[in-house]
Tab-separated table of C-alpha atoms and ligand atoms in Angstrom:
chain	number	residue	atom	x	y	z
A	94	UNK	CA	-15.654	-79.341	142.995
A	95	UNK	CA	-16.086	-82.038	140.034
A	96	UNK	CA	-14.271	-85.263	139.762
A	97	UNK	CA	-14.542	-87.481	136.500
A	98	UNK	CA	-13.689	-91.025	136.701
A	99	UNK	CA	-12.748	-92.598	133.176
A	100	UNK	CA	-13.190	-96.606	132.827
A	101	UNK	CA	-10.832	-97.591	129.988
A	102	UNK	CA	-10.293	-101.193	131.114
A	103	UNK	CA	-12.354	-103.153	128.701
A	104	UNK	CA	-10.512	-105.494	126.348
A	105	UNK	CA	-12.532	-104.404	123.016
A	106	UNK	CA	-13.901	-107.400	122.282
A	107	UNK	CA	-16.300	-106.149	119.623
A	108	UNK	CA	-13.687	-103.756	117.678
A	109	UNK	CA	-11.061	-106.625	117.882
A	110	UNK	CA	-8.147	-104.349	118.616
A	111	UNK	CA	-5.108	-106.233	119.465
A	112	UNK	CA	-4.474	-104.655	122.765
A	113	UNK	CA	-7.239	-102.251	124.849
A	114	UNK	CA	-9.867	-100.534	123.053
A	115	UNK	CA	-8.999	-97.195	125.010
A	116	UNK	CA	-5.589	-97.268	123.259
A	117	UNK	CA	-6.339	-97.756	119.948
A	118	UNK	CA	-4.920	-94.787	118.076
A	119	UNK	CA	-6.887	-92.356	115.714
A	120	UNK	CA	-5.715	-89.160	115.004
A	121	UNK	CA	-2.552	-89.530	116.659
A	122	UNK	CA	-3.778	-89.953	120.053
A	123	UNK	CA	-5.345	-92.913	121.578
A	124	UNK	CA	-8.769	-92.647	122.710
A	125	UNK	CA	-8.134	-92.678	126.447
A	126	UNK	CA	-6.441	-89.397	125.787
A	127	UNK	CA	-9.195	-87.868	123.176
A	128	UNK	CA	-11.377	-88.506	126.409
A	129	UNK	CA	-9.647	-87.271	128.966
A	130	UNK	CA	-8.473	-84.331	126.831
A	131	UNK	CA	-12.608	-83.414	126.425
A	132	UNK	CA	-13.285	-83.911	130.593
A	133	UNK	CA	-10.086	-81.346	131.012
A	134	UNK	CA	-11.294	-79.061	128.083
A	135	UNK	CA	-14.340	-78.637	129.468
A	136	UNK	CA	-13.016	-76.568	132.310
A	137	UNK	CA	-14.807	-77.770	135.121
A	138	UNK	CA	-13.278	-80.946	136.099
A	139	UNK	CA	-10.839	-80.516	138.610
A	140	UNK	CA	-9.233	-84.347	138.558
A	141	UNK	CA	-9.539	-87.595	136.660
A	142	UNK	CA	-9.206	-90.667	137.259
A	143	UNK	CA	-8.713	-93.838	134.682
A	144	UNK	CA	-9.355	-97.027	135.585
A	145	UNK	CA	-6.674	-99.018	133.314
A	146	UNK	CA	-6.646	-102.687	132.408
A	147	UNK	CA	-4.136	-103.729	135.076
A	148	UNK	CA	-1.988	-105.082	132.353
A	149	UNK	CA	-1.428	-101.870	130.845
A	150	UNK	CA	-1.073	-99.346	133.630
A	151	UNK	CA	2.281	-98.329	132.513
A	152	UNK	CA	1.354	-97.960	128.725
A	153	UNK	CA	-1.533	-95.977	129.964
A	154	UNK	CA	0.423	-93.552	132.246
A	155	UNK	CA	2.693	-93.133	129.570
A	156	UNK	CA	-0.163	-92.087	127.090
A	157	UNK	CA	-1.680	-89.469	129.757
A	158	UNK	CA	1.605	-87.990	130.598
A	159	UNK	CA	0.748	-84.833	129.034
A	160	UNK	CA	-2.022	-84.103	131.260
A	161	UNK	CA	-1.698	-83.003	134.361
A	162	UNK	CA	-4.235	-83.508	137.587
A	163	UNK	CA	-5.263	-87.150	135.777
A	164	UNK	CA	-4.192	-90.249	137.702
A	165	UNK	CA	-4.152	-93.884	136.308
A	166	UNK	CA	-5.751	-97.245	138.848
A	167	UNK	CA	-6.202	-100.579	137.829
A	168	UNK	CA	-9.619	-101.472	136.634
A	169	UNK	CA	-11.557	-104.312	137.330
A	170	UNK	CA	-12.987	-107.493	136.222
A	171	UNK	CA	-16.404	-105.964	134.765
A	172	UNK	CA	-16.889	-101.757	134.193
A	173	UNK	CA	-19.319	-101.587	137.439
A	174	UNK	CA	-15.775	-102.801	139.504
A	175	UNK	CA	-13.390	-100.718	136.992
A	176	UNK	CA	-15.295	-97.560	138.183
A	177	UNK	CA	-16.256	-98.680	142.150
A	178	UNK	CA	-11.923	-98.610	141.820
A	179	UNK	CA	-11.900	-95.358	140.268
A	180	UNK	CA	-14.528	-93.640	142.488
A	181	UNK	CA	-12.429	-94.970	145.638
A	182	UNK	CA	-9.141	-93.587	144.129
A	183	UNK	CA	-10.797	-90.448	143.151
A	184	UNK	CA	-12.440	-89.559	146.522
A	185	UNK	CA	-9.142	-90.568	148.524
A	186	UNK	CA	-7.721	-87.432	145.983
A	187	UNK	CA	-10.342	-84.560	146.055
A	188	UNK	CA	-11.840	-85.563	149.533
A	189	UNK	CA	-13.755	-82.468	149.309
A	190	UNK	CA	-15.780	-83.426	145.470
A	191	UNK	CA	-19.070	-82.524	145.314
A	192	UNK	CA	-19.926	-83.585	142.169
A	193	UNK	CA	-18.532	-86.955	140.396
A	194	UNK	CA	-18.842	-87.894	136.326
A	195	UNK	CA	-18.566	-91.507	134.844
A	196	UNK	CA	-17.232	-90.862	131.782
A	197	UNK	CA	-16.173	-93.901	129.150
A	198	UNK	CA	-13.222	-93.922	127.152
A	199	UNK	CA	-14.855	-95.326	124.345
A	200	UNK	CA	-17.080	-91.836	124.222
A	201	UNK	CA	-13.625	-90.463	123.044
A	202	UNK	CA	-14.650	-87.054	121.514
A	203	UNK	CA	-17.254	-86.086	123.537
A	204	UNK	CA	-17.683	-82.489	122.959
A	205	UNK	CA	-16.707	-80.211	126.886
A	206	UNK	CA	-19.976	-78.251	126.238
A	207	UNK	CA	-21.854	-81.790	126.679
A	208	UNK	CA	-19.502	-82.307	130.011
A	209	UNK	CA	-19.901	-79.057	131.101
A	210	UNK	CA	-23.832	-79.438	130.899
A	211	UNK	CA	-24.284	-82.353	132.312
A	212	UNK	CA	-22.211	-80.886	135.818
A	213	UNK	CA	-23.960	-77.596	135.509
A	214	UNK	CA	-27.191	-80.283	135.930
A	215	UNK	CA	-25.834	-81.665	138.832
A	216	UNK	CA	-24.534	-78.379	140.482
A	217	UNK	CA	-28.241	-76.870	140.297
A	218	UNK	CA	-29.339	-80.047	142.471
A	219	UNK	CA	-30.178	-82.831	140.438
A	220	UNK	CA	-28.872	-85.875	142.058
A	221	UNK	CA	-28.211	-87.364	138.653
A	222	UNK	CA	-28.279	-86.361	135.264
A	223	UNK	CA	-27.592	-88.188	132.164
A	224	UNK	CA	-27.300	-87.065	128.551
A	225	UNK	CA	-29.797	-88.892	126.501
A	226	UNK	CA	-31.126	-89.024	122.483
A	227	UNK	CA	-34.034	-89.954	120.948
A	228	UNK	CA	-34.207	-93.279	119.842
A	229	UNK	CA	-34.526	-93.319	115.821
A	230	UNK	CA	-35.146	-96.757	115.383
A	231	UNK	CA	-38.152	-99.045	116.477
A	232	UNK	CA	-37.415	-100.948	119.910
A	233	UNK	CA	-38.630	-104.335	119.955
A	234	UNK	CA	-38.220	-106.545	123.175
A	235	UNK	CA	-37.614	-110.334	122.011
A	236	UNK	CA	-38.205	-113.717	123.995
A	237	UNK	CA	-35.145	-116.144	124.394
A	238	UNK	CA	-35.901	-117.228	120.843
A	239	UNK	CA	-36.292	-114.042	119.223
A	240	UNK	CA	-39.816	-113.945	118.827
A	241	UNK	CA	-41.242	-110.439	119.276
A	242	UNK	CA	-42.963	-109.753	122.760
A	243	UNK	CA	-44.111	-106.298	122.038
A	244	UNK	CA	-43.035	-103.241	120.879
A	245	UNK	CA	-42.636	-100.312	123.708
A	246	UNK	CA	-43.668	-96.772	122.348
A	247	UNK	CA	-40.070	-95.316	120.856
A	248	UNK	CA	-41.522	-91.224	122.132
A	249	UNK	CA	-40.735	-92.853	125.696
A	250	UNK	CA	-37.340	-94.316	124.492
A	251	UNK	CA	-34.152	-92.912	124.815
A	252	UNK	CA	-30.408	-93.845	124.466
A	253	UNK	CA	-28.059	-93.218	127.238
A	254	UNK	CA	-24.734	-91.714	126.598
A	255	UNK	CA	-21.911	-90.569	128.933
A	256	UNK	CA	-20.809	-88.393	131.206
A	257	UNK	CA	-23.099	-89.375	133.762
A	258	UNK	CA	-23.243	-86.723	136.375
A	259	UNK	CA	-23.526	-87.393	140.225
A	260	UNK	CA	-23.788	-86.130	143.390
A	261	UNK	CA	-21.188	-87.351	144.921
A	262	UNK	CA	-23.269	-89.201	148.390
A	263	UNK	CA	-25.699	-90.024	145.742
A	264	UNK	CA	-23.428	-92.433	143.791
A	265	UNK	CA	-21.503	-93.752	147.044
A	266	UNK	CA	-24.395	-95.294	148.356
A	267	UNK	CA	-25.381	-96.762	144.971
A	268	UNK	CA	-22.321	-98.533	144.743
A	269	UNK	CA	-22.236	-99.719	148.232
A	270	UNK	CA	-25.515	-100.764	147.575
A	271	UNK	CA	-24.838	-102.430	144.281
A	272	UNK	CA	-22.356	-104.994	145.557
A	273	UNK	CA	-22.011	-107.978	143.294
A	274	UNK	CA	-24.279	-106.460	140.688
A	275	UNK	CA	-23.036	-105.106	137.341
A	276	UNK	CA	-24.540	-102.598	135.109
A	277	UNK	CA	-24.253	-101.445	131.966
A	278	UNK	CA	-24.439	-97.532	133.005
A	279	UNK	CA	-24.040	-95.839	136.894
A	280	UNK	CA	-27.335	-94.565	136.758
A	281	UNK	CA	-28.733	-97.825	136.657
A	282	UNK	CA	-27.646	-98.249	140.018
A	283	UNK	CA	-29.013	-94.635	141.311
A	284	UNK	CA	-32.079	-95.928	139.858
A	285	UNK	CA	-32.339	-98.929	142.161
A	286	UNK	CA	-32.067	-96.846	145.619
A	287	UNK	CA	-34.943	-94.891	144.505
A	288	UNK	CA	-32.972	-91.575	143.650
A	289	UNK	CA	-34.514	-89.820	140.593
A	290	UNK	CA	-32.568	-89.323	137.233
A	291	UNK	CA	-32.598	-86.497	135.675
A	292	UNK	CA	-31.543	-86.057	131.523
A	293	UNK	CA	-30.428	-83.452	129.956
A	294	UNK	CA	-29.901	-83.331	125.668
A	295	UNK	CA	-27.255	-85.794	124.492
A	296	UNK	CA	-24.812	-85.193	121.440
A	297	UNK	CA	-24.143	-87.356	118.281
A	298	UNK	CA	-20.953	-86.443	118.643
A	299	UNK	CA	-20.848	-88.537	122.292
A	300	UNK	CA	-21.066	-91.689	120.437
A	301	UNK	CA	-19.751	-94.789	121.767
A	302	UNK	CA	-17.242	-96.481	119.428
A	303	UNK	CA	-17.540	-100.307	119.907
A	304	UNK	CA	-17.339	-101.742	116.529
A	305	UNK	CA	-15.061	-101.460	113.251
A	306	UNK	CA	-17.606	-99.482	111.886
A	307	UNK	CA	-17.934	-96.978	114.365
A	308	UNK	CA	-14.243	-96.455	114.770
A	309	UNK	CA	-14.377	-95.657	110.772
A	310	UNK	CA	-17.252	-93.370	111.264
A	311	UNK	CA	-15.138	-91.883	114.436
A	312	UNK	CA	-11.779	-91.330	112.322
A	313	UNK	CA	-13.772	-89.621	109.239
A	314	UNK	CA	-15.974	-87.447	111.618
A	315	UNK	CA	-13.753	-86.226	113.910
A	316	UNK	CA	-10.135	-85.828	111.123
A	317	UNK	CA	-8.922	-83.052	112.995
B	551	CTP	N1	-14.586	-100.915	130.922
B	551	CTP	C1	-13.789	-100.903	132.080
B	551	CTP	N2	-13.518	-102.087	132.744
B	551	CTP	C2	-14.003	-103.253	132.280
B	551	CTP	C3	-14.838	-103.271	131.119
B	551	CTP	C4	-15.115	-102.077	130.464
B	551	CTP	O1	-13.319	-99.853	132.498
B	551	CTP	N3	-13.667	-104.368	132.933
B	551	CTP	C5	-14.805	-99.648	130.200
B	551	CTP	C6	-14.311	-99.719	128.755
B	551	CTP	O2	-12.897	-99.525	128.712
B	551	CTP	C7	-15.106	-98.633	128.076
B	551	CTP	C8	-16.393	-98.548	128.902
B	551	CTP	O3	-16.178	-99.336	130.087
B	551	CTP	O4	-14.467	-97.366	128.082
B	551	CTP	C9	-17.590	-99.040	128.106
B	551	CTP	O5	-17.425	-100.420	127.823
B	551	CTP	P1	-17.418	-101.055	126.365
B	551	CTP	O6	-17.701	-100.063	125.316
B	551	CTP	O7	-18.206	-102.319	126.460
B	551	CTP	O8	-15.837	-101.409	126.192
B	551	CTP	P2	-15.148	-102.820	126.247
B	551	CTP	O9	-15.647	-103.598	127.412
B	551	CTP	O10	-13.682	-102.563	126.147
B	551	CTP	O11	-15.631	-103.472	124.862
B	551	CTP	P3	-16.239	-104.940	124.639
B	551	CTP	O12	-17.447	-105.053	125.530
B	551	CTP	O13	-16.529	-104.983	123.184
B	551	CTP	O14	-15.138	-105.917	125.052
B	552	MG	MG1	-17.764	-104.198	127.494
């Protein structure tokens, strides 16, 4: 049995929305729902669970009404604490999940064949799997200043997108293992108690909107 766990309790700093990123509207829908709406489609997911900013739980509820088996949970201070909440929340619900995705909001139209790969990953006994691209443009690593270091070899490189798929023991102990740290993705912290990570093929179409220009590039792509 799969759980997904959505964090949607960033502010949106970058895109300069007025309230939270995950409801900013496009296409009618804000993006929390395009998400969730992609875990569900993908008909393996058996519950989700958003972590919402905490001042926004009811506005968030309200947006997800339409779905049923999703449940809404404060989020934390930093994504690494909006999703220990969720995965906690999540686990007290489906007590028997095998399988767990960490999905972000922000990946709002993430196609279900993408979700449904990544579990299908998991569920033939990788531990973890991510869904990863080729990186298109040269890397360079930079000093404090900005001054190149080097330049790592781009056929080793690849960009990380979400859902990340895990077995379920798998990321428990990374995240008891992980207190006080914060990462950027949840296999970072797999990574760190030695557990292999697996990819599988990402999708364009998984992109993360962050910026103004991305949301632009989200509305014309996806205009239903
Ligand atoms: N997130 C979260 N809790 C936080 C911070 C982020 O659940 N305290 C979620 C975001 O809602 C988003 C995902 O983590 O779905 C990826 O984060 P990002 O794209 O950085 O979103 P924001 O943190 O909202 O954006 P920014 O960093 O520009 O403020
Ligand atoms: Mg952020």
């Amino acid at each position: 049995m799969t759980v997904a766990l959505v964090p949607a309790a960033g502010r949106g700093e970058r895109l300069g929305s007025a309230g939270p990123k995950a409801m900013v509207f496009l296409h009618g829908l804000p993006l929390v729902a395009h998400a969730v709406r992609g875990l569900l489609a993908a008909g393996c997911v058996r519950h989700v669970v958003v972590a919402a900013p905490s001042s926004h739980q009811a506005e968030m509820i309200a947006a997800l009404s339409a779905f049923d088996r999703v449940s809404v949970v404060p989020g934390g201070a930093d994504r690494t604490a909006s999703v220990r909440l969720a995965l906690h929340a999540a686990l007290e619900h489906v007590p028997d999940a095998r399988i767990v995705l960490v999905h972000d909001a922000a990946r709002a139209f993430t196609p279900p064949a993408l979700v449904r790969s990544v579990t299908e990953a998991v569920a033939a006994g990788a531990p973890a799997v991510i869904p990863v691209l080729p990186v298109t443009d040269t890397v360079k690593r930079v000093d404090g200043a900005g001054v190149v270091l080097d330049t790592p070899d781009r056929t080793h490189l690849r960009a990380v997108q979400t859902p990340q798929g895990f077995d379920v023991d798998v990321l428990r102990r990374a995240y008891e293992a992980a207190s006080g740290t914060v990462a950027t993705d949840d296999a970072g912290l797999v990574e760190r108690i030695g557990v292999p990570v697996h990819t599988v093929p990402g999708d364009v179409a998984a992109m993360k909107i962050t910026t103004p220009f991305d949301l632009a590039v989200a509305e014309a792509v996806f205009a239903p």
